[in-house]
């Protein structure tokens, strides 16, 4: 059986690595230099970095230069997200050399454009399904954007390669992942799913790893690493097969 991939997160706001609670603006805890954080995860053995421009996601500016610097400094795979919503922002994101981008708001607001870029870029495009209950949220998770399963069916039909599923109610809370949501999404699609939100312990990671046969490919880990609930080395060991 394939092992669960781990994607330590570096979310950038105002030039700093931060963590939010429920993705709400104003709840930031700052963890210093994004480049230092990313390099630390790489040194600890990460194979992936989940890198987010939160200002671009919220529409409060962007950290594009810094994000490109961080992505360019990595020898590992990078999943890049936040504010990638049109040809210019997609071109800038792909030009960082990232392995793939993760589209959120665009999948809800400009579905024709997303279908086009999925057709053009295939596996380099993932869609972030950021949900409250079963309602998708966009624009920094401040606006409703439709039903999770209707959108998933549409994106499957358009050939979307992969989904990053975030339970907003869990994100940044250290309350454990929403395993039920992950099971339901995996039942609704045959595409790989990356789990995001709520990881608090090595047992949470082991529980997500149990879902690999259902289609869960990876897990994003944020707050738990920054809060030192466990080390990345311990996390990688916990999901090694
Ligand atoms: O990661 C967060 O904490 C987060 C909080 C609030 C909004 C977005 C967040 N992250 C990621 O941003 C992209 C969505 O950006 P966009 O809608 O495409 O501009 C998505 O990957 C979220 O997971």
PDB file of C-alpha atoms and ligand atoms in Angstrom:
ATOM      1  CA  UNK A   1       0.000   0.000   0.000  1.00  0.00           C
ATOM      2  CA  UNK A   2       1.245   3.504  -0.812  1.00  0.00           C
ATOM      3  CA  UNK A   3       2.365   5.590   2.113  1.00  0.00           C
ATOM      4  CA  UNK A   4       0.596   8.795   3.098  1.00  0.00           C
ATOM      5  CA  UNK A   5       2.425  11.869   1.805  1.00  0.00           C
ATOM      6  CA  UNK A   6       2.917  14.661   4.337  1.00  0.00           C
ATOM      7  CA  UNK A   7       2.841  18.295   3.294  1.00  0.00           C
ATOM      8  CA  UNK A   8       4.051  20.658   5.994  1.00  0.00           C
ATOM      9  CA  UNK A   9       2.427  24.055   5.461  1.00  0.00           C
ATOM     10  CA  UNK A  10       3.909  27.508   5.234  1.00  0.00           C
ATOM     11  CA  UNK A  11       1.114  30.087   5.051  1.00  0.00           C
ATOM     12  CA  UNK A  12       2.372  33.603   4.392  1.00  0.00           C
ATOM     13  CA  UNK A  13       0.712  36.822   5.502  1.00  0.00           C
ATOM     14  CA  UNK A  14       2.429  40.216   5.643  1.00  0.00           C
ATOM     15  CA  UNK A  15       5.731  38.527   4.831  1.00  0.00           C
ATOM     16  CA  UNK A  16       5.539  36.212   7.854  1.00  0.00           C
ATOM     17  CA  UNK A  17       4.787  32.519   8.281  1.00  0.00           C
ATOM     18  CA  UNK A  18       1.487  32.422  10.170  1.00  0.00           C
ATOM     19  CA  UNK A  19      -1.231  30.051  11.300  1.00  0.00           C
ATOM     20  CA  UNK A  20      -4.883  31.043  11.449  1.00  0.00           C
ATOM     21  CA  UNK A  21      -7.795  29.540  13.362  1.00  0.00           C
ATOM     22  CA  UNK A  22     -10.700  28.489  11.100  1.00  0.00           C
ATOM     23  CA  UNK A  23      -8.924  30.527   8.392  1.00  0.00           C
ATOM     24  CA  UNK A  24     -10.231  33.737   9.956  1.00  0.00           C
ATOM     25  CA  UNK A  25      -8.376  36.928   9.244  1.00  0.00           C
ATOM     26  CA  UNK A  26      -7.147  38.480  12.507  1.00  0.00           C
ATOM     27  CA  UNK A  27      -6.449  35.165  14.259  1.00  0.00           C
ATOM     28  CA  UNK A  28      -2.845  35.006  13.075  1.00  0.00           C
ATOM     29  CA  UNK A  29      -0.058  33.591  15.190  1.00  0.00           C
ATOM     30  CA  UNK A  30       3.264  34.516  13.625  1.00  0.00           C
ATOM     31  CA  UNK A  31       6.132  32.055  13.252  1.00  0.00           C
ATOM     32  CA  UNK A  32       8.773  34.255  11.611  1.00  0.00           C
ATOM     33  CA  UNK A  33      10.505  33.866   8.275  1.00  0.00           C
ATOM     34  CA  UNK A  34       8.636  31.726   5.694  1.00  0.00           C
ATOM     35  CA  UNK A  35      11.938  30.804   4.048  1.00  0.00           C
ATOM     36  CA  UNK A  36      13.422  29.623   7.356  1.00  0.00           C
ATOM     37  CA  UNK A  37      10.280  27.601   8.114  1.00  0.00           C
ATOM     38  CA  UNK A  38      10.286  25.999   4.654  1.00  0.00           C
ATOM     39  CA  UNK A  39      13.996  25.186   4.840  1.00  0.00           C
ATOM     40  CA  UNK A  40      13.490  23.672   8.299  1.00  0.00           C
ATOM     41  CA  UNK A  41      10.764  21.335   6.977  1.00  0.00           C
ATOM     42  CA  UNK A  42      13.005  20.393   4.058  1.00  0.00           C
ATOM     43  CA  UNK A  43      15.941  19.656   6.399  1.00  0.00           C
ATOM     44  CA  UNK A  44      13.618  17.487   8.502  1.00  0.00           C
ATOM     45  CA  UNK A  45      12.937  15.238   5.535  1.00  0.00           C
ATOM     46  CA  UNK A  46       9.769  16.676   3.982  1.00  0.00           C
ATOM     47  CA  UNK A  47       9.148  15.603   0.394  1.00  0.00           C
ATOM     48  CA  UNK A  48       6.478  18.270  -0.103  1.00  0.00           C
ATOM     49  CA  UNK A  49       5.851  21.849   0.970  1.00  0.00           C
ATOM     50  CA  UNK A  50       2.316  23.314   0.976  1.00  0.00           C
ATOM     51  CA  UNK A  51       2.917  27.034   0.419  1.00  0.00           C
ATOM     52  CA  UNK A  52       0.039  29.524   0.668  1.00  0.00           C
ATOM     53  CA  UNK A  53      -0.108  33.239  -0.094  1.00  0.00           C
ATOM     54  CA  UNK A  54      -2.803  34.180   2.402  1.00  0.00           C
ATOM     55  CA  UNK A  55      -2.850  37.857   1.456  1.00  0.00           C
ATOM     56  CA  UNK A  56      -3.607  36.885  -2.134  1.00  0.00           C
ATOM     57  CA  UNK A  57      -6.334  34.503  -0.921  1.00  0.00           C
ATOM     58  CA  UNK A  58      -7.928  37.231   1.228  1.00  0.00           C
ATOM     59  CA  UNK A  59      -7.436  39.983  -1.354  1.00  0.00           C
ATOM     60  CA  UNK A  60      -5.283  42.032   1.021  1.00  0.00           C
ATOM     61  CA  UNK A  61      -2.286  42.274  -1.301  1.00  0.00           C
ATOM     62  CA  UNK A  62       0.169  39.530  -2.057  1.00  0.00           C
ATOM     63  CA  UNK A  63       3.526  38.026  -1.113  1.00  0.00           C
ATOM     64  CA  UNK A  64       4.312  36.913  -4.641  1.00  0.00           C
ATOM     65  CA  UNK A  65       8.015  37.862  -4.640  1.00  0.00           C
ATOM     66  CA  UNK A  66       8.637  36.127  -1.327  1.00  0.00           C
ATOM     67  CA  UNK A  67       6.594  33.090  -2.334  1.00  0.00           C
ATOM     68  CA  UNK A  68       8.663  32.766  -5.543  1.00  0.00           C
ATOM     69  CA  UNK A  69      11.851  33.071  -3.465  1.00  0.00           C
ATOM     70  CA  UNK A  70      10.710  30.318  -1.080  1.00  0.00           C
ATOM     71  CA  UNK A  71       9.519  28.012  -3.880  1.00  0.00           C
ATOM     72  CA  UNK A  72      12.766  28.616  -5.786  1.00  0.00           C
ATOM     73  CA  UNK A  73      14.877  27.709  -2.742  1.00  0.00           C
ATOM     74  CA  UNK A  74      13.240  24.305  -2.322  1.00  0.00           C
ATOM     75  CA  UNK A  75      14.715  21.047  -3.583  1.00  0.00           C
ATOM     76  CA  UNK A  76      11.460  19.297  -2.686  1.00  0.00           C
ATOM     77  CA  UNK A  77       8.036  19.354  -4.348  1.00  0.00           C
ATOM     78  CA  UNK A  78       5.943  22.456  -3.771  1.00  0.00           C
ATOM     79  CA  UNK A  79       2.149  22.813  -3.827  1.00  0.00           C
ATOM     80  CA  UNK A  80       1.349  26.497  -4.202  1.00  0.00           C
ATOM     81  CA  UNK A  81      -1.947  28.221  -3.482  1.00  0.00           C
ATOM     82  CA  UNK A  82      -3.636  31.512  -2.705  1.00  0.00           C
ATOM     83  CA  UNK A  83      -4.924  34.048  -5.194  1.00  0.00           C
ATOM     84  CA  UNK A  84      -4.341  31.970  -8.341  1.00  0.00           C
ATOM     85  CA  UNK A  85      -7.406  33.059 -10.258  1.00  0.00           C
ATOM     86  CA  UNK A  86      -6.490  34.098 -13.816  1.00  0.00           C
ATOM     87  CA  UNK A  87      -3.912  33.592 -16.555  1.00  0.00           C
ATOM     88  CA  UNK A  88      -1.430  36.076 -15.075  1.00  0.00           C
ATOM     89  CA  UNK A  89      -1.489  34.710 -11.522  1.00  0.00           C
ATOM     90  CA  UNK A  90      -1.394  31.127 -12.801  1.00  0.00           C
ATOM     91  CA  UNK A  91       1.580  31.878 -15.065  1.00  0.00           C
ATOM     92  CA  UNK A  92       3.427  33.541 -12.164  1.00  0.00           C
ATOM     93  CA  UNK A  93       2.665  30.598  -9.880  1.00  0.00           C
ATOM     94  CA  UNK A  94       3.794  27.959 -12.394  1.00  0.00           C
ATOM     95  CA  UNK A  95       6.915  29.999 -13.182  1.00  0.00           C
ATOM     96  CA  UNK A  96       8.093  29.547  -9.572  1.00  0.00           C
ATOM     97  CA  UNK A  97       8.868  25.947 -10.543  1.00  0.00           C
ATOM     98  CA  UNK A  98       6.269  24.591  -8.130  1.00  0.00           C
ATOM     99  CA  UNK A  99       5.125  21.041  -8.763  1.00  0.00           C
ATOM    100  CA  UNK A 100       1.457  21.989  -8.753  1.00  0.00           C
ATOM    101  CA  UNK A 101      -0.924  24.775  -7.894  1.00  0.00           C
ATOM    102  CA  UNK A 102      -4.092  24.573  -5.867  1.00  0.00           C
ATOM    103  CA  UNK A 103      -7.070  26.628  -7.063  1.00  0.00           C
ATOM    104  CA  UNK A 104      -9.817  27.615  -4.645  1.00  0.00           C
ATOM    105  CA  UNK A 105     -11.974  30.634  -5.446  1.00  0.00           C
ATOM    106  CA  UNK A 106     -11.477  30.291  -9.200  1.00  0.00           C
ATOM    107  CA  UNK A 107     -13.074  26.839  -9.194  1.00  0.00           C
ATOM    108  CA  UNK A 108     -16.198  28.421  -7.704  1.00  0.00           C
ATOM    109  CA  UNK A 109     -16.324  31.729  -9.577  1.00  0.00           C
ATOM    110  CA  UNK A 110     -14.771  31.090 -12.991  1.00  0.00           C
ATOM    111  CA  UNK A 111     -15.466  27.430 -13.767  1.00  0.00           C
ATOM    112  CA  UNK A 112     -14.857  27.833 -17.525  1.00  0.00           C
ATOM    113  CA  UNK A 113     -11.361  29.176 -16.901  1.00  0.00           C
ATOM    114  CA  UNK A 114     -10.633  26.349 -14.464  1.00  0.00           C
ATOM    115  CA  UNK A 115     -11.824  23.742 -16.995  1.00  0.00           C
ATOM    116  CA  UNK A 116      -9.507  25.345 -19.557  1.00  0.00           C
ATOM    117  CA  UNK A 117      -6.427  25.295 -17.309  1.00  0.00           C
ATOM    118  CA  UNK A 118      -7.138  21.734 -16.176  1.00  0.00           C
ATOM    119  CA  UNK A 119      -7.152  20.744 -19.861  1.00  0.00           C
ATOM    120  CA  UNK A 120      -3.910  22.672 -20.465  1.00  0.00           C
ATOM    121  CA  UNK A 121      -1.902  21.755 -17.377  1.00  0.00           C
ATOM    122  CA  UNK A 122      -3.322  18.419 -16.205  1.00  0.00           C
ATOM    123  CA  UNK A 123      -1.611  17.153 -13.080  1.00  0.00           C
ATOM    124  CA  UNK A 124      -0.123  20.554 -12.246  1.00  0.00           C
ATOM    125  CA  UNK A 125      -3.601  21.766 -11.285  1.00  0.00           C
ATOM    126  CA  UNK A 126      -5.322  20.672  -8.086  1.00  0.00           C
ATOM    127  CA  UNK A 127      -8.536  22.147  -6.766  1.00  0.00           C
ATOM    128  CA  UNK A 128      -8.922  23.115  -3.135  1.00  0.00           C
ATOM    129  CA  UNK A 129     -12.334  22.156  -1.794  1.00  0.00           C
ATOM    130  CA  UNK A 130     -12.547  24.317   1.316  1.00  0.00           C
ATOM    131  CA  UNK A 131     -15.797  23.407   3.067  1.00  0.00           C
ATOM    132  CA  UNK A 132     -18.025  24.366   5.939  1.00  0.00           C
ATOM    133  CA  UNK A 133     -20.392  21.437   6.302  1.00  0.00           C
ATOM    134  CA  UNK A 134     -20.897  20.620   2.642  1.00  0.00           C
ATOM    135  CA  UNK A 135     -20.818  24.230   1.429  1.00  0.00           C
ATOM    136  CA  UNK A 136     -17.715  25.423  -0.383  1.00  0.00           C
ATOM    137  CA  UNK A 137     -16.143  28.728   0.621  1.00  0.00           C
ATOM    138  CA  UNK A 138     -14.028  31.094  -1.453  1.00  0.00           C
ATOM    139  CA  UNK A 139     -12.403  34.541  -1.253  1.00  0.00           C
ATOM    140  CA  UNK A 140     -10.430  33.797   1.898  1.00  0.00           C
ATOM    141  CA  UNK A 141     -13.212  31.457   3.010  1.00  0.00           C
ATOM    142  CA  UNK A 142     -15.550  34.428   3.495  1.00  0.00           C
ATOM    143  CA  UNK A 143     -18.099  33.652   0.756  1.00  0.00           C
ATOM    144  CA  UNK A 144     -20.261  30.646  -0.006  1.00  0.00           C
ATOM    145  CA  UNK A 145     -19.505  29.050  -3.349  1.00  0.00           C
ATOM    146  CA  UNK A 146     -21.889  26.163  -3.864  1.00  0.00           C
ATOM    147  CA  UNK A 147     -22.322  22.535  -2.941  1.00  0.00           C
ATOM    148  CA  UNK A 148     -19.266  20.350  -2.400  1.00  0.00           C
ATOM    149  CA  UNK A 149     -20.570  17.270  -4.203  1.00  0.00           C
ATOM    150  CA  UNK A 150     -22.064  19.110  -7.195  1.00  0.00           C
ATOM    151  CA  UNK A 151     -18.780  20.938  -7.697  1.00  0.00           C
ATOM    152  CA  UNK A 152     -16.786  17.749  -7.278  1.00  0.00           C
ATOM    153  CA  UNK A 153     -18.876  15.993  -9.942  1.00  0.00           C
ATOM    154  CA  UNK A 154     -18.384  18.928 -12.322  1.00  0.00           C
ATOM    155  CA  UNK A 155     -14.611  19.021 -11.755  1.00  0.00           C
ATOM    156  CA  UNK A 156     -14.320  15.231 -12.112  1.00  0.00           C
ATOM    157  CA  UNK A 157     -16.057  15.573 -15.478  1.00  0.00           C
ATOM    158  CA  UNK A 158     -13.535  18.223 -16.487  1.00  0.00           C
ATOM    159  CA  UNK A 159     -10.624  15.940 -15.647  1.00  0.00           C
ATOM    160  CA  UNK A 160      -9.425  17.545 -12.421  1.00  0.00           C
ATOM    161  CA  UNK A 161      -6.454  15.458 -11.273  1.00  0.00           C
ATOM    162  CA  UNK A 162      -6.627  15.903  -7.504  1.00  0.00           C
ATOM    163  CA  UNK A 163      -8.456  17.632  -4.659  1.00  0.00           C
ATOM    164  CA  UNK A 164      -7.181  19.270  -1.493  1.00  0.00           C
ATOM    165  CA  UNK A 165     -10.038  18.977   0.991  1.00  0.00           C
ATOM    166  CA  UNK A 166     -10.070  21.351   3.956  1.00  0.00           C
ATOM    167  CA  UNK A 167     -12.640  21.274   6.728  1.00  0.00           C
ATOM    168  CA  UNK A 168     -12.687  24.954   7.709  1.00  0.00           C
ATOM    169  CA  UNK A 169     -14.283  24.128  11.077  1.00  0.00           C
ATOM    170  CA  UNK A 170     -11.192  22.067  11.920  1.00  0.00           C
ATOM    171  CA  UNK A 171      -8.454  24.177  10.346  1.00  0.00           C
ATOM    172  CA  UNK A 172      -5.951  25.570  12.842  1.00  0.00           C
ATOM    173  CA  UNK A 173      -7.823  24.122  15.827  1.00  0.00           C
ATOM    174  CA  UNK A 174      -5.806  21.012  16.691  1.00  0.00           C
ATOM    175  CA  UNK A 175      -9.133  19.167  17.091  1.00  0.00           C
ATOM    176  CA  UNK A 176      -8.412  16.253  14.794  1.00  0.00           C
ATOM    177  CA  UNK A 177      -9.224  15.783  11.098  1.00  0.00           C
ATOM    178  CA  UNK A 178     -12.729  15.261   9.751  1.00  0.00           C
ATOM    179  CA  UNK A 179     -12.329  11.620   8.755  1.00  0.00           C
ATOM    180  CA  UNK A 180     -15.997  11.283   7.841  1.00  0.00           C
ATOM    181  CA  UNK A 181     -15.737  14.120   5.316  1.00  0.00           C
ATOM    182  CA  UNK A 182     -12.634  12.518   3.806  1.00  0.00           C
ATOM    183  CA  UNK A 183     -14.409   9.158   3.509  1.00  0.00           C
ATOM    184  CA  UNK A 184     -17.404  10.809   1.823  1.00  0.00           C
ATOM    185  CA  UNK A 185     -15.253  12.738  -0.650  1.00  0.00           C
ATOM    186  CA  UNK A 186     -13.243   9.613  -1.487  1.00  0.00           C
ATOM    187  CA  UNK A 187     -16.503   7.758  -2.107  1.00  0.00           C
ATOM    188  CA  UNK A 188     -17.625  10.513  -4.479  1.00  0.00           C
ATOM    189  CA  UNK A 189     -14.480  10.675  -6.631  1.00  0.00           C
ATOM    190  CA  UNK A 190     -11.808   8.339  -7.939  1.00  0.00           C
ATOM    191  CA  UNK A 191      -9.208  11.151  -7.888  1.00  0.00           C
ATOM    192  CA  UNK A 192      -6.597  11.384  -5.118  1.00  0.00           C
ATOM    193  CA  UNK A 193      -7.456  13.525  -2.116  1.00  0.00           C
ATOM    194  CA  UNK A 194      -5.113  15.545   0.080  1.00  0.00           C
ATOM    195  CA  UNK A 195      -6.508  16.023   3.583  1.00  0.00           C
ATOM    196  CA  UNK A 196      -6.229  19.364   5.322  1.00  0.00           C
ATOM    197  CA  UNK A 197      -7.378  20.740   8.654  1.00  0.00           C
ATOM    198  CA  UNK A 198      -7.272  19.706  12.272  1.00  0.00           C
ATOM    199  CA  UNK A 199      -4.271  17.389  12.510  1.00  0.00           C
ATOM    200  CA  UNK A 200      -3.166  17.470  16.141  1.00  0.00           C
ATOM    201  CA  UNK A 201      -1.286  14.246  16.855  1.00  0.00           C
ATOM    202  CA  UNK A 202       0.580  11.328  15.384  1.00  0.00           C
ATOM    203  CA  UNK A 203      -2.556   9.249  15.943  1.00  0.00           C
ATOM    204  CA  UNK A 204      -4.472  11.677  13.702  1.00  0.00           C
ATOM    205  CA  UNK A 205      -1.906  11.072  10.977  1.00  0.00           C
ATOM    206  CA  UNK A 206      -2.145   7.312  11.474  1.00  0.00           C
ATOM    207  CA  UNK A 207      -5.951   7.605  11.191  1.00  0.00           C
ATOM    208  CA  UNK A 208      -5.635   9.544   7.918  1.00  0.00           C
ATOM    209  CA  UNK A 209      -3.098   6.966   6.676  1.00  0.00           C
ATOM    210  CA  UNK A 210      -5.792   4.294   7.160  1.00  0.00           C
ATOM    211  CA  UNK A 211      -7.742   6.112   4.421  1.00  0.00           C
ATOM    212  CA  UNK A 212      -5.005   5.704   1.804  1.00  0.00           C
ATOM    213  CA  UNK A 213      -6.764   2.644   0.313  1.00  0.00           C
ATOM    214  CA  UNK A 214      -9.885   4.796  -0.104  1.00  0.00           C
ATOM    215  CA  UNK A 215      -8.007   7.464  -2.068  1.00  0.00           C
ATOM    216  CA  UNK A 216      -6.402   9.787   0.458  1.00  0.00           C
ATOM    217  CA  UNK A 217      -2.948  10.516  -0.893  1.00  0.00           C
ATOM    218  CA  UNK A 218      -1.583  13.102   1.494  1.00  0.00           C
ATOM    219  CA  UNK A 219      -2.128  15.232   4.563  1.00  0.00           C
ATOM    220  CA  UNK A 220      -1.278  18.863   5.146  1.00  0.00           C
ATOM    221  CA  UNK A 221       0.153  19.540   8.586  1.00  0.00           C
ATOM    222  CA  UNK A 222       0.314  23.084   9.908  1.00  0.00           C
ATOM    223  CA  UNK A 223      -0.432  24.212  13.443  1.00  0.00           C
ATOM    224  CA  UNK A 224       0.610  20.923  15.073  1.00  0.00           C
ATOM    225  CA  UNK A 225       4.151  21.291  13.741  1.00  0.00           C
ATOM    226  CA  UNK A 226       4.451  24.951  14.675  1.00  0.00           C
ATOM    227  CA  UNK A 227       2.999  24.266  18.138  1.00  0.00           C
ATOM    228  CA  UNK A 228       5.512  21.398  18.486  1.00  0.00           C
ATOM    229  CA  UNK A 229       2.846  18.768  19.165  1.00  0.00           C
ATOM    230  CA  UNK A 230       5.282  16.443  17.368  1.00  0.00           C
ATOM    231  CA  UNK A 231       8.254  16.845  15.073  1.00  0.00           C
ATOM    232  CA  UNK A 232       8.150  16.362  11.333  1.00  0.00           C
ATOM    233  CA  UNK A 233      10.629  13.502  11.707  1.00  0.00           C
ATOM    234  CA  UNK A 234       8.188  11.766  14.089  1.00  0.00           C
ATOM    235  CA  UNK A 235       5.315  12.416  11.688  1.00  0.00           C
ATOM    236  CA  UNK A 236       7.196  10.952   8.725  1.00  0.00           C
ATOM    237  CA  UNK A 237       8.118   7.921  10.810  1.00  0.00           C
ATOM    238  CA  UNK A 238       4.488   7.489  11.937  1.00  0.00           C
ATOM    239  CA  UNK A 239       3.223   7.169   8.354  1.00  0.00           C
ATOM    240  CA  UNK A 240       6.214   5.273   6.915  1.00  0.00           C
ATOM    241  CA  UNK A 241       5.281   1.849   5.576  1.00  0.00           C
TER     242      UNK A 241
HETATM  243  O1  LIG B   1      -4.866  27.965   4.451  1.00  0.00           O
HETATM  244  C1  LIG B   1      -5.565  28.767   5.083  1.00  0.00           C
HETATM  245  O2  LIG B   1      -5.515  28.868   6.329  1.00  0.00           O
HETATM  246  C2  LIG B   1      -6.515  29.648   4.330  1.00  0.00           C
HETATM  247  C3  LIG B   1      -7.329  30.493   5.043  1.00  0.00           C
HETATM  248  C4  LIG B   1      -8.211  31.317   4.382  1.00  0.00           C
HETATM  249  C5  LIG B   1      -8.245  31.293   3.008  1.00  0.00           C
HETATM  250  C6  LIG B   1      -7.441  30.459   2.273  1.00  0.00           C
HETATM  251  C7  LIG B   1      -6.556  29.615   2.919  1.00  0.00           C
HETATM  252  N1  LIG B   1      -5.709  28.761   2.272  1.00  0.00           N
HETATM  253  C8  LIG B   1      -5.697  28.299   0.950  1.00  0.00           C
HETATM  254  O3  LIG B   1      -5.822  29.325  -0.025  1.00  0.00           O
HETATM  255  C9  LIG B   1      -6.246  28.704  -1.204  1.00  0.00           C
HETATM  256  C10 LIG B   1      -7.402  29.411  -1.818  1.00  0.00           C
HETATM  257  O4  LIG B   1      -6.961  30.569  -2.447  1.00  0.00           O
HETATM  258  P1  LIG B   1      -7.869  31.139  -3.635  1.00  0.00           P
HETATM  259  O5  LIG B   1      -9.266  31.064  -3.151  1.00  0.00           O
HETATM  260  O6  LIG B   1      -7.596  30.233  -4.788  1.00  0.00           O
HETATM  261  O7  LIG B   1      -7.374  32.515  -3.793  1.00  0.00           O
HETATM  262  C11 LIG B   1      -6.719  27.315  -0.870  1.00  0.00           C
HETATM  263  O8  LIG B   1      -5.741  26.392  -1.261  1.00  0.00           O
HETATM  264  C12 LIG B   1      -6.814  27.356   0.645  1.00  0.00           C
HETATM  265  O9  LIG B   1      -6.604  26.059   1.151  1.00  0.00           O
END
